[in-house]
Tab-separated table of C-alpha atoms in Angstrom:
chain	number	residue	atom	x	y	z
B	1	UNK	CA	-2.132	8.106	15.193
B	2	UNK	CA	-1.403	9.031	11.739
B	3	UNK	CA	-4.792	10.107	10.213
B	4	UNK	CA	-6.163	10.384	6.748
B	5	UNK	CA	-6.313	14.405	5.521
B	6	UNK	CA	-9.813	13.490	4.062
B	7	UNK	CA	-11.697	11.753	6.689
B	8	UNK	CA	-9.825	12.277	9.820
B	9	UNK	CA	-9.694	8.469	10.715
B	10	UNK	CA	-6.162	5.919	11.093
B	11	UNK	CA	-4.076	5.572	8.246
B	12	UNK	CA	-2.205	2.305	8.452
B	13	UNK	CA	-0.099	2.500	5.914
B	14	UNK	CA	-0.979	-0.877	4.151
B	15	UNK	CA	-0.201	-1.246	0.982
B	16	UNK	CA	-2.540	-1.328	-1.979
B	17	UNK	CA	-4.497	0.714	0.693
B	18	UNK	CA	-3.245	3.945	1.774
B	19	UNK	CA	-0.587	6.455	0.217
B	20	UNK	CA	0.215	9.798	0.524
B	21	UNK	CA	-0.621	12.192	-1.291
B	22	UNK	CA	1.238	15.284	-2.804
B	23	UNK	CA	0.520	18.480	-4.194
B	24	UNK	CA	1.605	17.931	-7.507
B	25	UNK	CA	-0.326	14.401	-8.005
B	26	UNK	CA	-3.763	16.478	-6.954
B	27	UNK	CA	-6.106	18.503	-9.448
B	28	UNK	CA	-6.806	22.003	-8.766
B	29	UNK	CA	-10.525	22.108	-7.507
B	30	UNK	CA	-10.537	18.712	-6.158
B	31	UNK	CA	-10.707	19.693	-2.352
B	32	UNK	CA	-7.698	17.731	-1.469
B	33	UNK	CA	-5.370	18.071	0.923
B	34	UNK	CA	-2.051	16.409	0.814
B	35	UNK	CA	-0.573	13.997	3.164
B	36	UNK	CA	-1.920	10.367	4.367
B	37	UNK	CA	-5.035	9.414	2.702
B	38	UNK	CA	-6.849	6.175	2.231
B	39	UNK	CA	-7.200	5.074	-1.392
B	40	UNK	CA	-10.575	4.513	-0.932
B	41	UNK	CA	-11.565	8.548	0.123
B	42	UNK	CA	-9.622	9.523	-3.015
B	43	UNK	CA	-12.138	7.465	-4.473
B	44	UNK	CA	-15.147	8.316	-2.584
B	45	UNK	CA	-14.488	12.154	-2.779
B	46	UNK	CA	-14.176	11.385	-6.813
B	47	UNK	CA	-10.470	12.553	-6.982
B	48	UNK	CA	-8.822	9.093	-7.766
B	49	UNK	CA	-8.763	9.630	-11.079
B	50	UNK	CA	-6.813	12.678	-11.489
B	51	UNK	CA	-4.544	10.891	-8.670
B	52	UNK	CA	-3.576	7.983	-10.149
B	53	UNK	CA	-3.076	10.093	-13.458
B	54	UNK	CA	-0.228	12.058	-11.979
B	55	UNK	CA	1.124	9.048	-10.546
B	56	UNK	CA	0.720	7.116	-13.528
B	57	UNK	CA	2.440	9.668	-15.547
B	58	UNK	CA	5.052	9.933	-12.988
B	59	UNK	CA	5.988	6.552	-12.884
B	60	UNK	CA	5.684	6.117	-16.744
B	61	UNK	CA	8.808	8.778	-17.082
B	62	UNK	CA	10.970	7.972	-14.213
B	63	UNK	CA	10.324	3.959	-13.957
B	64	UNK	CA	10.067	3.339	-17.908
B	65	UNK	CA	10.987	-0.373	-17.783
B	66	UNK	CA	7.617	-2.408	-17.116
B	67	UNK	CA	4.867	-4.746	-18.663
B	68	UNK	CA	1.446	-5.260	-18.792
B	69	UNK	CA	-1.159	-7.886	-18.375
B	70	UNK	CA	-5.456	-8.130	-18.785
B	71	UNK	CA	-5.803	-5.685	-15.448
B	72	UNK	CA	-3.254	-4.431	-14.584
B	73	UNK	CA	0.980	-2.779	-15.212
B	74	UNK	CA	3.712	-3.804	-12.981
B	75	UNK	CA	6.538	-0.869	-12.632
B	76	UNK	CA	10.233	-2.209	-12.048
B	77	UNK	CA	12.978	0.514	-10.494
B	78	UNK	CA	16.649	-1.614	-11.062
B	79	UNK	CA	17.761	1.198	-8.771
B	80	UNK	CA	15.366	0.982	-5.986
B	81	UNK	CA	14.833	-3.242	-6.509
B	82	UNK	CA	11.112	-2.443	-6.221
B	83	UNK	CA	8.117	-2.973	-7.961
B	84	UNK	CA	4.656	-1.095	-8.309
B	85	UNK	CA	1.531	-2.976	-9.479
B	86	UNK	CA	-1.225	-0.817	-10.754
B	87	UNK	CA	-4.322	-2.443	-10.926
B	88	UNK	CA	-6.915	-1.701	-13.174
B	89	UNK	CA	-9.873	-2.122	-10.031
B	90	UNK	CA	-7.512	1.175	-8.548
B	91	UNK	CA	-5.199	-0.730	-6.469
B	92	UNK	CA	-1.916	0.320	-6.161
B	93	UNK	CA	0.958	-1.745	-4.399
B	94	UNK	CA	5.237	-0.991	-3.862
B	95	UNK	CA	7.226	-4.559	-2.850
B	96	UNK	CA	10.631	-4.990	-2.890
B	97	UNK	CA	11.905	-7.762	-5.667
B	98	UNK	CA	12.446	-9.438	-2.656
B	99	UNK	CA	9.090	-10.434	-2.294
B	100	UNK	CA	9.265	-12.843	-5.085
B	101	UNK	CA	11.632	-14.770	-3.209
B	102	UNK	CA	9.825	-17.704	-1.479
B	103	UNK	CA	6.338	-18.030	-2.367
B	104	UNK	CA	3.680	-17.541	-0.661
B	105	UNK	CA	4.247	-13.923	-1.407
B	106	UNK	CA	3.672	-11.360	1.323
B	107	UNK	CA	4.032	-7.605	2.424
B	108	UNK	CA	5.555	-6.655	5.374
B	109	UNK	CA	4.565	-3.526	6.338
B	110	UNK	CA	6.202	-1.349	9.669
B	111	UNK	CA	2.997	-0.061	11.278
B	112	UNK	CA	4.574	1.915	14.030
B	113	UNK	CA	7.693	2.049	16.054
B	114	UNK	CA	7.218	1.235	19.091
B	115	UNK	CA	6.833	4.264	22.198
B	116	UNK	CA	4.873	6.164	19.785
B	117	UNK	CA	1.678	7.523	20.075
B	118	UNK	CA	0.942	6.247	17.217
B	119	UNK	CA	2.231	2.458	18.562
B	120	UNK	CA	0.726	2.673	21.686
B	121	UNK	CA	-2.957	3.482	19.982
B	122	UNK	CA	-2.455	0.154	17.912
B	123	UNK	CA	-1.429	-1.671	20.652
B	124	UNK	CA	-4.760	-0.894	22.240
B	125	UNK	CA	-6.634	-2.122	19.472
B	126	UNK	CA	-4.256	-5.672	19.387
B	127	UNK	CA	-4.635	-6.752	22.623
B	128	UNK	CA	-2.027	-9.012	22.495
B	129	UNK	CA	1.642	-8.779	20.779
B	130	UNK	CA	0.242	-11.225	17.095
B	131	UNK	CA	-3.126	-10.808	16.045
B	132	UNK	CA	-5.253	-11.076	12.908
B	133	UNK	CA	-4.928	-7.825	10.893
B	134	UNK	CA	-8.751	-7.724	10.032
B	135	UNK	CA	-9.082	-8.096	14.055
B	136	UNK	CA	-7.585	-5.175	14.847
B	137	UNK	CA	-8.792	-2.925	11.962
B	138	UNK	CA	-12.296	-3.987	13.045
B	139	UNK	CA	-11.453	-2.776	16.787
B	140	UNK	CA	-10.031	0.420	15.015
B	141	UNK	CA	-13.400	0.856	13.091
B	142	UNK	CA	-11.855	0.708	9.980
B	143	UNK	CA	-13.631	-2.287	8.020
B	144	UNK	CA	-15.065	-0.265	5.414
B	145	UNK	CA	-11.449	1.790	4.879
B	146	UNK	CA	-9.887	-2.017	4.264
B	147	UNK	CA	-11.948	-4.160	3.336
B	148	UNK	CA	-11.190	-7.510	2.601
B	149	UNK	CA	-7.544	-7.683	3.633
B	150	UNK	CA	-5.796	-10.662	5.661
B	151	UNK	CA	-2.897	-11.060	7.933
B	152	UNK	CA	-1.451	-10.392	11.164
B	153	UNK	CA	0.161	-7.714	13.012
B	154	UNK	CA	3.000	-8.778	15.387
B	155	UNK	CA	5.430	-6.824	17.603
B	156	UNK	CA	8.939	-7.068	16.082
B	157	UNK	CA	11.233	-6.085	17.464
B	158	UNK	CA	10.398	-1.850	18.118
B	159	UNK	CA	8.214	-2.190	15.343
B	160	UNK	CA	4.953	-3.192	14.825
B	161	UNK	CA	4.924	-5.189	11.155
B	162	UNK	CA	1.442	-6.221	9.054
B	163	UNK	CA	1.897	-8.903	7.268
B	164	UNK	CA	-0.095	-9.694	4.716
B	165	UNK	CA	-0.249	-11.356	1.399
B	166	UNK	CA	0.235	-9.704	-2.097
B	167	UNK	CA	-2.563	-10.971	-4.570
B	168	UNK	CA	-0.671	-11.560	-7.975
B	169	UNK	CA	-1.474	-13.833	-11.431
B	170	UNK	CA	0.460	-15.727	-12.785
B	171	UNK	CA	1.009	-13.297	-15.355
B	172	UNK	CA	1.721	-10.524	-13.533
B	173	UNK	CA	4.455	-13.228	-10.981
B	174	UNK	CA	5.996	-13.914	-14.630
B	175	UNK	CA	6.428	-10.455	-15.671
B	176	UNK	CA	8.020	-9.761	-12.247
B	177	UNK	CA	9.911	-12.564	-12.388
B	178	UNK	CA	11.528	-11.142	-15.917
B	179	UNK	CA	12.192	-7.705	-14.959
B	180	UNK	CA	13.783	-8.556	-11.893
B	181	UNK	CA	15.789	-11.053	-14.229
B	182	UNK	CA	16.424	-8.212	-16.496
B	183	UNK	CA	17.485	-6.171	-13.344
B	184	UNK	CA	20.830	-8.011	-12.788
């Protein structure tokens, strides 16, 4: 299993949930170690904020084009066909324009390939090759690391994919709409 530098417990890899964290996007002093993390011991451990300040900066000079709506900035890369929604309650989520295909919109995530370690110890925790995401986080112990998320996990393939839904207004689907638009 890939586990979180500050707690020591799974890292999924979910987005909106989890990142990974790099030297230069932590603060001196803070205690952090880079690599996997969930979003939620950045915040816990009261470095989130210098975090998502190095980010932020980051992706204000290298993905300049975006816009911005009551809660939250969505980030559009022509080059990478991706999007990342910061959101002002601290979530952050990367989709692929593609997402905005066919509504409803969703995430899929690759979890693990399969004959990993990493695989097998998810597998465990499934029971079965499609189940409800919040089933097998709660098997993981891992409730209060994602809370409130939906979905399922299924075995695709070698993989093992989450997929789960991406929460956006209609602002924000508007926006994304346009710079995708603007993309072409």
């Amino acid at each position: 299993m890939i586990d979180c530098t500050l707690c020591g417990r799974p890292v999924l890899g979910l987005t909106g949930h989890d990142w990974t964290a790099l030297p230069w996007m932590l603060a001196p002093g803070t205690g952090v170690l880079p690599g996997p993390c969930h979003v939620l011991c950045l915040q816990e451990l009261g470095a989130a904020r210098s975090w998502a300040a190095a980010v932020e900066a980051y992706h204000l000079k290298r993905w300049p084009r975006w816009r911005a709506g009551a809660g939250w900035r969505l980030h559009s890369s022509r080059a990478a066909r991706r999007f990342h929604l910061w959101r002002a309650d601290g979530g952050l989520a990367s989709f692929p324009y593609a997402v905005l295909a066919v509504p409803p919109f969703r995430i899929r995530t690759p979890l693990a390939e399969a004959g990993t370690a990493h695989a097998a110890a998810l597998r465990t925790a499934m029971g079965a090759d499609r189940v409800p995401l919040p089933r097998m986080i709660g098997r993981l112990g891992l409730t209060d690391r994602y809370p409130f998320v939906d979905g399922t996990v299924t075995l695709r393939g070698n993989f093992l994919v989450a997929d789960h839904p991406l929460a956006l207004t209609g602002s924000c689907l508007g926006a994304a709409r346009q710079l995708a638009a603007e993309a072409i």
